[in-house]
Amino acid sequence: MSISELFPDPPASTVPSITIKRPDDWHIHLRDGDVLKAVIPFTTSQFARGIIMPNLVPPVTTVESAQAYRERILKARPEGSDFTPLMTCYLTEATTADEIERGFKEGVWAAAKLYPAGATTNSHAGVRDIQVLAPVFERMEKIGMPVLIHGEVTDWSVDIFDREAVFMEQKLLPLLKRHLGLKVVVEHVTTAETVEIVRAHAGRVAGTITPHHLILNRSSLFNGGLQPHFYCLPVAKHERHRLALRQAATSGDGNFFIGTDSAPHLRSAKQAECCAAGIFCGATALQTYVQVFDEEGALPHFEAFASLNGPRFYGLPVNTGTLTLERRPDRQMAAIEVAGEDIVMFRGGEQLPWSLGETRP
Ligand code: NCD
Ligand code: ZN
């Protein structure tokens, strides 16, 4: 059963196409090596820039390792691509304010990423006690560098569906009070309450929303049997939260923007005794977002969410070129091959109502 059959969302309009300023992906896992080479063409065909997640093994914690990773990404781009990777620093308890400032001033870091230790894939080197980073956050406030937060507590006694809400109450709100000038992106927002927290701190706090959290709810994970390819972190929540995310994304609210969180894992890591967290949505992200805006009767708000709100928050220029999305049914491959294995695509093999049209530089 396809996702669209599971969730009959409202009927779409008949607008034939929409042209927007070229969009950016403010949260993307491109990985490294063979996987990087296999997945990057999908991102470069959709987006002009991407905030590159640093959770490699080992993580990208130094300015030099970020520069080297940026070079590998630039080299892996398809010919003719002008895609710009924006690098992030993986925060650990050993990160120093000086390293942060040096990388930011040298134009290497666009932001720093905070993973609570153990919260998600390759986060074990992350942070156990956020307060240890107070000097780093003070410096980031001073230089205007944003911190991007994976907002989930890791405490086993907290129900997995409550971990984002508990993080926001116990960790994020106190952090915002301690560092009044700190710019924060709450990554991959999954709850109605987090939407409200972002709105309450408009201007200094923003939220990214993934395509899959606009489509899946927690029942999707168990529909007809356990669905490993719908498993990511933060895990999809109750239907009321999915509806709140659709409202937040499509409402025209300037505090929300694209962050696909496209997170490829080999099929063998997903269909395994212990399934890795992450959904590879890079190839169908824009087709999914525009479909949601269409279904919500909000196509006039799409350009802001896709192409304007992110640059404004990061203090970067809006892209100059345009991208057209067309109401033309299209089907992506179900999976992509990588080094003798494959990676399953989110909504791959499904007929999608929208497809990518022309990109103009
Ligand atoms: C991401 C990954 O695989 O790197 N996984 C995920 O479920 N989203 C990490 C992350 O962003 O949490
Ligand atoms: Zn991510």
Coordinates of C-alpha atoms and ligand atoms in Angstrom, one line a residue:
M1 CA 0.0 0.0 0.0
S2 CA 1.5 3.4 -1.0
I3 CA 1.7 6.2 1.5
S4 CA -0.8 8.3 -0.4
E5 CA -3.4 5.5 0.0
L6 CA -2.7 5.4 3.7
F7 CA -3.2 9.1 4.2
P8 CA -5.8 10.6 1.8
D9 CA -4.8 14.2 2.3
P10 CA -7.1 17.0 0.9
P11 CA -7.4 17.2 -2.9
A12 CA -4.8 19.2 -4.7
S13 CA -5.3 22.3 -6.9
T14 CA -4.9 22.4 -10.6
V15 CA -2.0 24.9 -10.8
P16 CA 0.3 23.4 -13.6
S17 CA 3.6 24.6 -12.3
I18 CA 5.4 26.8 -9.8
T19 CA 8.7 28.7 -10.2
I20 CA 10.6 29.7 -7.2
K21 CA 14.0 31.1 -6.3
R22 CA 16.4 28.1 -6.1
P23 CA 15.9 26.4 -2.8
D24 CA 18.4 25.2 -0.1
D25 CA 18.5 22.2 2.2
W26 CA 19.3 23.4 5.7
H27 CA 19.9 19.8 7.0
I28 CA 21.5 17.1 4.9
H29 CA 23.6 14.0 5.5
L30 CA 25.7 13.4 2.4
R31 CA 28.0 10.8 4.1
D32 CA 31.4 10.1 2.5
G33 CA 33.1 7.8 0.0
D34 CA 30.9 5.7 -2.3
V35 CA 27.6 6.7 -0.6
L36 CA 28.5 10.4 -1.0
K37 CA 29.1 9.8 -4.7
A38 CA 25.8 8.0 -5.1
V39 CA 23.6 10.4 -3.2
I40 CA 25.0 13.8 -4.0
P41 CA 23.5 14.1 -7.6
F42 CA 20.0 14.1 -6.0
T43 CA 20.8 16.9 -3.7
T44 CA 22.5 19.0 -6.3
S45 CA 19.6 18.6 -8.7
Q46 CA 17.2 19.9 -6.0
F47 CA 19.1 22.4 -4.0
A48 CA 21.7 25.2 -4.5
R49 CA 23.2 25.0 -1.0
G50 CA 23.1 22.5 1.8
I51 CA 24.0 22.6 5.5
I52 CA 26.1 19.5 5.8
M53 CA 25.7 17.4 8.9
P54 CA 29.0 16.5 10.5
N55 CA 28.2 13.0 12.0
L56 CA 30.7 11.1 10.0
V57 CA 32.9 8.4 11.7
P58 CA 35.0 10.1 13.1
P59 CA 32.9 13.2 13.4
V60 CA 33.9 16.5 11.8
T61 CA 35.1 18.4 14.9
T62 CA 38.0 20.5 13.6
V63 CA 38.3 23.3 11.0
E64 CA 40.8 21.2 9.0
S65 CA 38.6 18.1 8.9
A66 CA 35.7 20.3 7.7
Q67 CA 37.8 21.8 5.0
A68 CA 38.9 18.4 3.8
Y69 CA 35.3 17.1 3.9
R70 CA 34.1 20.2 2.0
E71 CA 36.8 19.4 -0.7
R72 CA 35.5 15.8 -1.0
I73 CA 31.9 17.0 -1.4
L74 CA 33.0 19.6 -4.1
K75 CA 34.8 16.9 -5.9
A76 CA 31.9 14.5 -5.8
R77 CA 29.5 17.0 -7.4
P78 CA 28.2 16.1 -10.8
E79 CA 29.9 18.0 -13.6
G80 CA 28.6 21.5 -14.0
S81 CA 27.0 21.7 -10.6
D82 CA 27.4 24.9 -8.6
F83 CA 26.1 23.3 -5.3
T84 CA 27.6 25.0 -2.3
P85 CA 28.2 22.9 0.9
L86 CA 27.9 24.8 4.1
M87 CA 29.9 23.0 6.8
T88 CA 29.0 22.5 10.4
C89 CA 31.1 21.7 13.5
Y90 CA 30.2 18.6 15.5
L91 CA 30.2 19.8 19.1
T92 CA 31.8 17.7 21.7
E93 CA 32.5 18.4 25.4
A94 CA 36.1 19.2 24.3
T95 CA 35.1 21.8 21.6
T96 CA 36.8 25.2 22.4
A97 CA 35.4 28.6 21.8
D98 CA 38.6 29.6 19.9
E99 CA 38.2 26.7 17.4
I100 CA 34.6 27.7 16.8
E101 CA 35.4 31.3 16.2
R102 CA 38.4 30.5 14.0
G103 CA 36.4 28.2 11.7
F104 CA 33.5 30.7 11.5
K105 CA 35.8 33.7 10.8
E106 CA 37.6 31.7 8.1
G107 CA 34.3 31.0 6.4
V108 CA 34.5 27.2 7.0
W109 CA 31.8 26.7 9.6
A110 CA 28.3 28.1 8.9
A111 CA 27.0 26.7 12.2
A112 CA 27.7 24.2 14.9
K113 CA 25.6 21.0 15.5
L114 CA 24.7 19.8 19.0
Y115 CA 23.9 16.1 19.4
P116 CA 23.0 14.9 22.8
A117 CA 25.4 11.9 23.3
G118 CA 23.6 8.8 22.1
A119 CA 20.5 10.5 20.8
T120 CA 20.9 9.3 17.1
T121 CA 23.2 7.8 14.5
N122 CA 26.9 8.5 15.2
S123 CA 26.2 10.8 18.1
H124 CA 28.1 8.9 20.8
A125 CA 30.9 11.6 20.7
G126 CA 28.2 14.3 21.3
V127 CA 27.4 16.2 24.5
R128 CA 26.2 14.7 27.8
D129 CA 26.1 18.0 29.8
I130 CA 25.1 21.0 27.7
Q131 CA 26.3 23.4 30.4
V132 CA 29.9 22.4 29.8
L133 CA 29.6 24.3 26.5
A134 CA 28.6 27.6 28.1
P135 CA 31.9 29.3 26.9
V136 CA 31.3 28.0 23.4
F137 CA 27.7 29.3 23.3
E138 CA 28.8 32.7 24.7
R139 CA 31.3 33.0 21.9
M140 CA 28.7 32.0 19.3
E141 CA 26.3 34.6 20.7
K142 CA 29.1 37.2 20.2
I143 CA 30.0 36.3 16.7
G144 CA 26.4 35.5 15.6
M145 CA 27.0 31.9 14.8
P146 CA 23.9 29.6 15.0
V147 CA 23.7 26.3 16.9
L148 CA 21.7 23.6 15.3
I149 CA 20.1 21.3 17.9
H150 CA 19.0 17.6 17.7
G151 CA 16.4 18.1 20.5
E152 CA 15.9 14.8 22.2
V153 CA 16.8 13.6 25.7
T154 CA 18.5 10.3 25.9
D155 CA 17.2 9.1 29.2
W156 CA 15.9 5.6 29.0
S157 CA 13.1 6.3 31.5
V158 CA 11.6 8.9 29.1
D159 CA 9.2 7.4 26.5
I160 CA 10.7 7.7 23.0
F161 CA 7.7 9.6 21.8
D162 CA 8.2 12.2 24.6
R163 CA 11.9 12.7 24.2
E164 CA 11.6 15.8 22.1
A165 CA 9.0 17.5 24.4
V166 CA 11.1 16.7 27.5
F167 CA 14.3 18.1 25.8
M168 CA 12.5 21.3 24.9
E169 CA 11.3 21.8 28.5
Q170 CA 14.4 20.6 30.4
K171 CA 17.2 21.7 28.0
L172 CA 16.2 24.1 25.3
L173 CA 14.2 26.6 27.2
P174 CA 16.8 27.0 30.0
L175 CA 19.5 27.3 27.3
L176 CA 17.6 30.1 25.6
K177 CA 17.3 31.9 28.9
R178 CA 21.0 31.5 29.8
H179 CA 22.1 32.7 26.3
L180 CA 19.7 35.4 25.3
G181 CA 21.7 36.3 22.1
L182 CA 22.2 32.7 20.8
K183 CA 20.7 31.9 17.4
V184 CA 19.2 28.4 17.5
V185 CA 17.7 26.1 14.8
V186 CA 15.6 23.3 16.3
E187 CA 16.3 20.6 13.7
H188 CA 13.6 18.3 12.4
V189 CA 10.7 19.6 14.5
T190 CA 8.3 16.8 15.2
T191 CA 5.7 18.0 17.7
A192 CA 3.0 20.7 18.0
E193 CA 4.6 21.9 21.2
T194 CA 8.0 22.5 19.6
V195 CA 6.2 24.5 16.8
E196 CA 4.9 26.8 19.5
I197 CA 8.3 27.1 21.2
V198 CA 9.8 28.2 17.9
R199 CA 7.0 30.7 17.3
A200 CA 7.4 32.1 20.8
H201 CA 11.0 32.9 20.1
A202 CA 10.6 34.1 16.6
G203 CA 13.6 35.8 15.1
R204 CA 16.3 34.0 17.2
V205 CA 14.9 30.5 17.0
A206 CA 13.9 28.7 13.8
G207 CA 12.8 25.2 13.0
T208 CA 13.5 22.9 10.1
I209 CA 10.8 20.4 8.9
T210 CA 11.5 17.2 7.0
P211 CA 9.4 15.9 4.1
H212 CA 8.8 12.6 5.8
H213 CA 7.5 14.1 9.0
L214 CA 4.8 15.9 6.9
I215 CA 3.7 12.5 5.5
L216 CA 4.3 9.9 8.2
N217 CA 2.8 9.5 11.6
R218 CA 3.8 6.9 14.2
S219 CA 1.2 4.5 13.0
S220 CA 3.0 4.4 9.6
L221 CA 5.9 2.7 11.3
F222 CA 3.7 -0.3 12.2
N223 CA 1.3 -0.3 9.3
G224 CA 1.0 -3.9 7.9
G225 CA 4.1 -4.9 9.8
L226 CA 7.3 -3.1 11.0
Q227 CA 8.5 -0.6 8.4
P228 CA 12.2 -0.1 8.8
H229 CA 12.4 2.5 6.0
F230 CA 10.1 4.8 7.9
Y231 CA 12.3 4.7 11.0
C232 CA 14.3 7.9 11.7
L233 CA 15.0 10.0 14.7
P234 CA 13.2 11.9 16.0
V235 CA 10.7 9.2 15.4
A236 CA 7.4 10.2 13.7
K237 CA 4.7 11.2 16.2
H238 CA 1.0 11.0 16.7
E239 CA -1.2 12.2 13.8
R240 CA -2.1 15.5 15.7
H241 CA 1.6 16.4 15.5
R242 CA 1.8 15.6 11.8
L243 CA -1.1 18.0 11.2
A244 CA 0.6 20.7 13.3
L245 CA 3.8 20.3 11.2
R246 CA 1.8 20.7 8.0
Q247 CA 0.2 23.8 9.4
A248 CA 3.5 25.3 10.5
A249 CA 5.3 24.6 7.3
T250 CA 2.5 25.9 5.0
S251 CA 1.2 28.8 7.1
G252 CA 3.6 31.3 5.7
D253 CA 5.4 31.6 9.1
G254 CA 8.9 32.8 8.4
N255 CA 10.5 30.8 11.2
F256 CA 10.3 27.5 9.4
F257 CA 12.3 26.2 6.4
I258 CA 13.4 23.1 4.6
G259 CA 15.8 20.7 6.3
T260 CA 15.3 17.3 4.6
D261 CA 17.4 15.3 7.1
S262 CA 18.0 13.0 4.2
A263 CA 20.0 10.3 5.9
P264 CA 21.0 7.4 3.7
H265 CA 21.7 4.0 5.1
L266 CA 22.4 0.8 3.1
R267 CA 19.5 -1.6 2.9
S268 CA 21.5 -4.1 4.9
A269 CA 21.7 -1.6 7.8
K270 CA 17.9 -0.9 7.6
Q271 CA 16.6 -4.4 7.1
A272 CA 18.7 -5.7 10.0
E273 CA 18.3 -7.2 13.5
C274 CA 18.8 -3.6 14.7
C275 CA 17.6 -1.1 12.1
A276 CA 19.6 2.1 11.7
A277 CA 17.8 5.4 12.1
G278 CA 17.5 7.6 9.0
I279 CA 15.4 8.0 5.9
F280 CA 16.9 8.7 2.5
C281 CA 14.5 11.3 1.1
G282 CA 17.0 13.4 -0.9
A283 CA 15.6 12.4 -4.3
T284 CA 11.9 13.1 -3.5
A285 CA 12.2 15.9 -1.0
L286 CA 10.9 18.9 -3.1
Q287 CA 8.3 16.8 -4.9
T288 CA 7.0 15.9 -1.4
Y289 CA 7.1 19.3 0.0
V290 CA 5.4 20.9 -3.0
Q291 CA 2.7 18.2 -2.9
V292 CA 2.0 19.0 0.8
F293 CA 1.8 22.8 0.1
D294 CA -0.6 22.0 -2.8
E295 CA -2.8 19.8 -0.7
E296 CA -2.9 22.5 2.0
G297 CA -3.9 25.1 -0.5
A298 CA -0.7 27.0 0.3
L299 CA 1.4 27.0 -2.9
P300 CA 1.8 30.9 -2.6
H301 CA 3.7 30.2 0.6
F302 CA 6.0 27.6 -0.9
E303 CA 8.8 29.9 -2.0
A304 CA 9.3 31.4 1.4
F305 CA 9.6 28.0 3.1
A306 CA 11.9 26.6 0.4
S307 CA 14.0 29.5 -0.6
L308 CA 13.6 32.7 1.5
N309 CA 13.2 31.9 5.3
G310 CA 16.5 29.9 5.6
P311 CA 18.8 32.5 4.0
R312 CA 17.2 35.2 6.1
F313 CA 17.8 33.3 9.3
Y314 CA 21.4 32.4 8.4
G315 CA 22.1 36.0 7.1
L316 CA 23.0 34.7 3.6
P317 CA 21.8 36.0 0.3
V318 CA 18.8 34.4 -1.4
N319 CA 19.9 32.3 -4.4
T320 CA 19.7 34.1 -7.8
G321 CA 18.5 31.4 -10.1
T322 CA 15.1 29.7 -10.2
L323 CA 13.7 26.2 -10.1
T324 CA 10.4 25.1 -11.6
L325 CA 8.3 22.3 -10.2
E326 CA 5.7 20.9 -12.5
R327 CA 2.4 19.0 -11.9
R328 CA 3.6 16.1 -14.0
P329 CA 3.3 12.6 -12.5
D330 CA 6.8 11.0 -12.1
R331 CA 8.3 8.0 -10.5
Q332 CA 11.8 7.8 -9.0
M333 CA 13.7 4.6 -8.7
A334 CA 12.8 2.5 -5.7
A335 CA 16.4 2.3 -4.6
I336 CA 19.9 3.4 -5.7
E337 CA 22.9 1.1 -6.1
V338 CA 25.9 1.7 -4.0
A339 CA 29.0 -0.5 -4.2
G340 CA 27.1 -3.7 -4.8
E341 CA 24.4 -2.9 -2.3
D342 CA 21.5 -0.5 -2.4
I343 CA 19.7 2.3 -0.5
V344 CA 15.9 2.5 -0.4
M345 CA 14.4 5.8 -1.4
F346 CA 11.6 7.5 0.5
R347 CA 8.6 7.3 -1.8
G348 CA 10.8 5.7 -4.5
G349 CA 8.9 3.6 -6.9
E350 CA 5.7 5.5 -6.1
Q351 CA 4.0 7.8 -8.7
L352 CA 4.3 11.3 -7.3
P353 CA 2.0 14.1 -8.7
W354 CA 4.8 16.7 -8.9
S355 CA 8.2 16.5 -10.5
L356 CA 11.3 18.7 -10.9
G357 CA 11.3 21.0 -13.9
E358 CA 13.9 23.4 -15.2
T359 CA 16.7 25.0 -13.1
R360 CA 17.9 28.4 -14.3
P361 CA 21.2 29.7 -12.9
Ligands
NCD1 C1 20.5 10.7 11.0 C2 21.6 9.9 10.4 O1 21.4 8.7 10.0 O2 22.8 10.4 10.4 N1 19.4 9.8 11.3 C3 18.1 10.1 11.5 O3 17.3 9.2 11.9 N2 17.7 11.3 11.2 C4 21.0 11.4 12.2 C5 20.0 12.5 12.7 O4 19.9 13.5 12.1 O5 19.3 12.3 13.7
ZN2 ZN 19.9 14.7 10.6

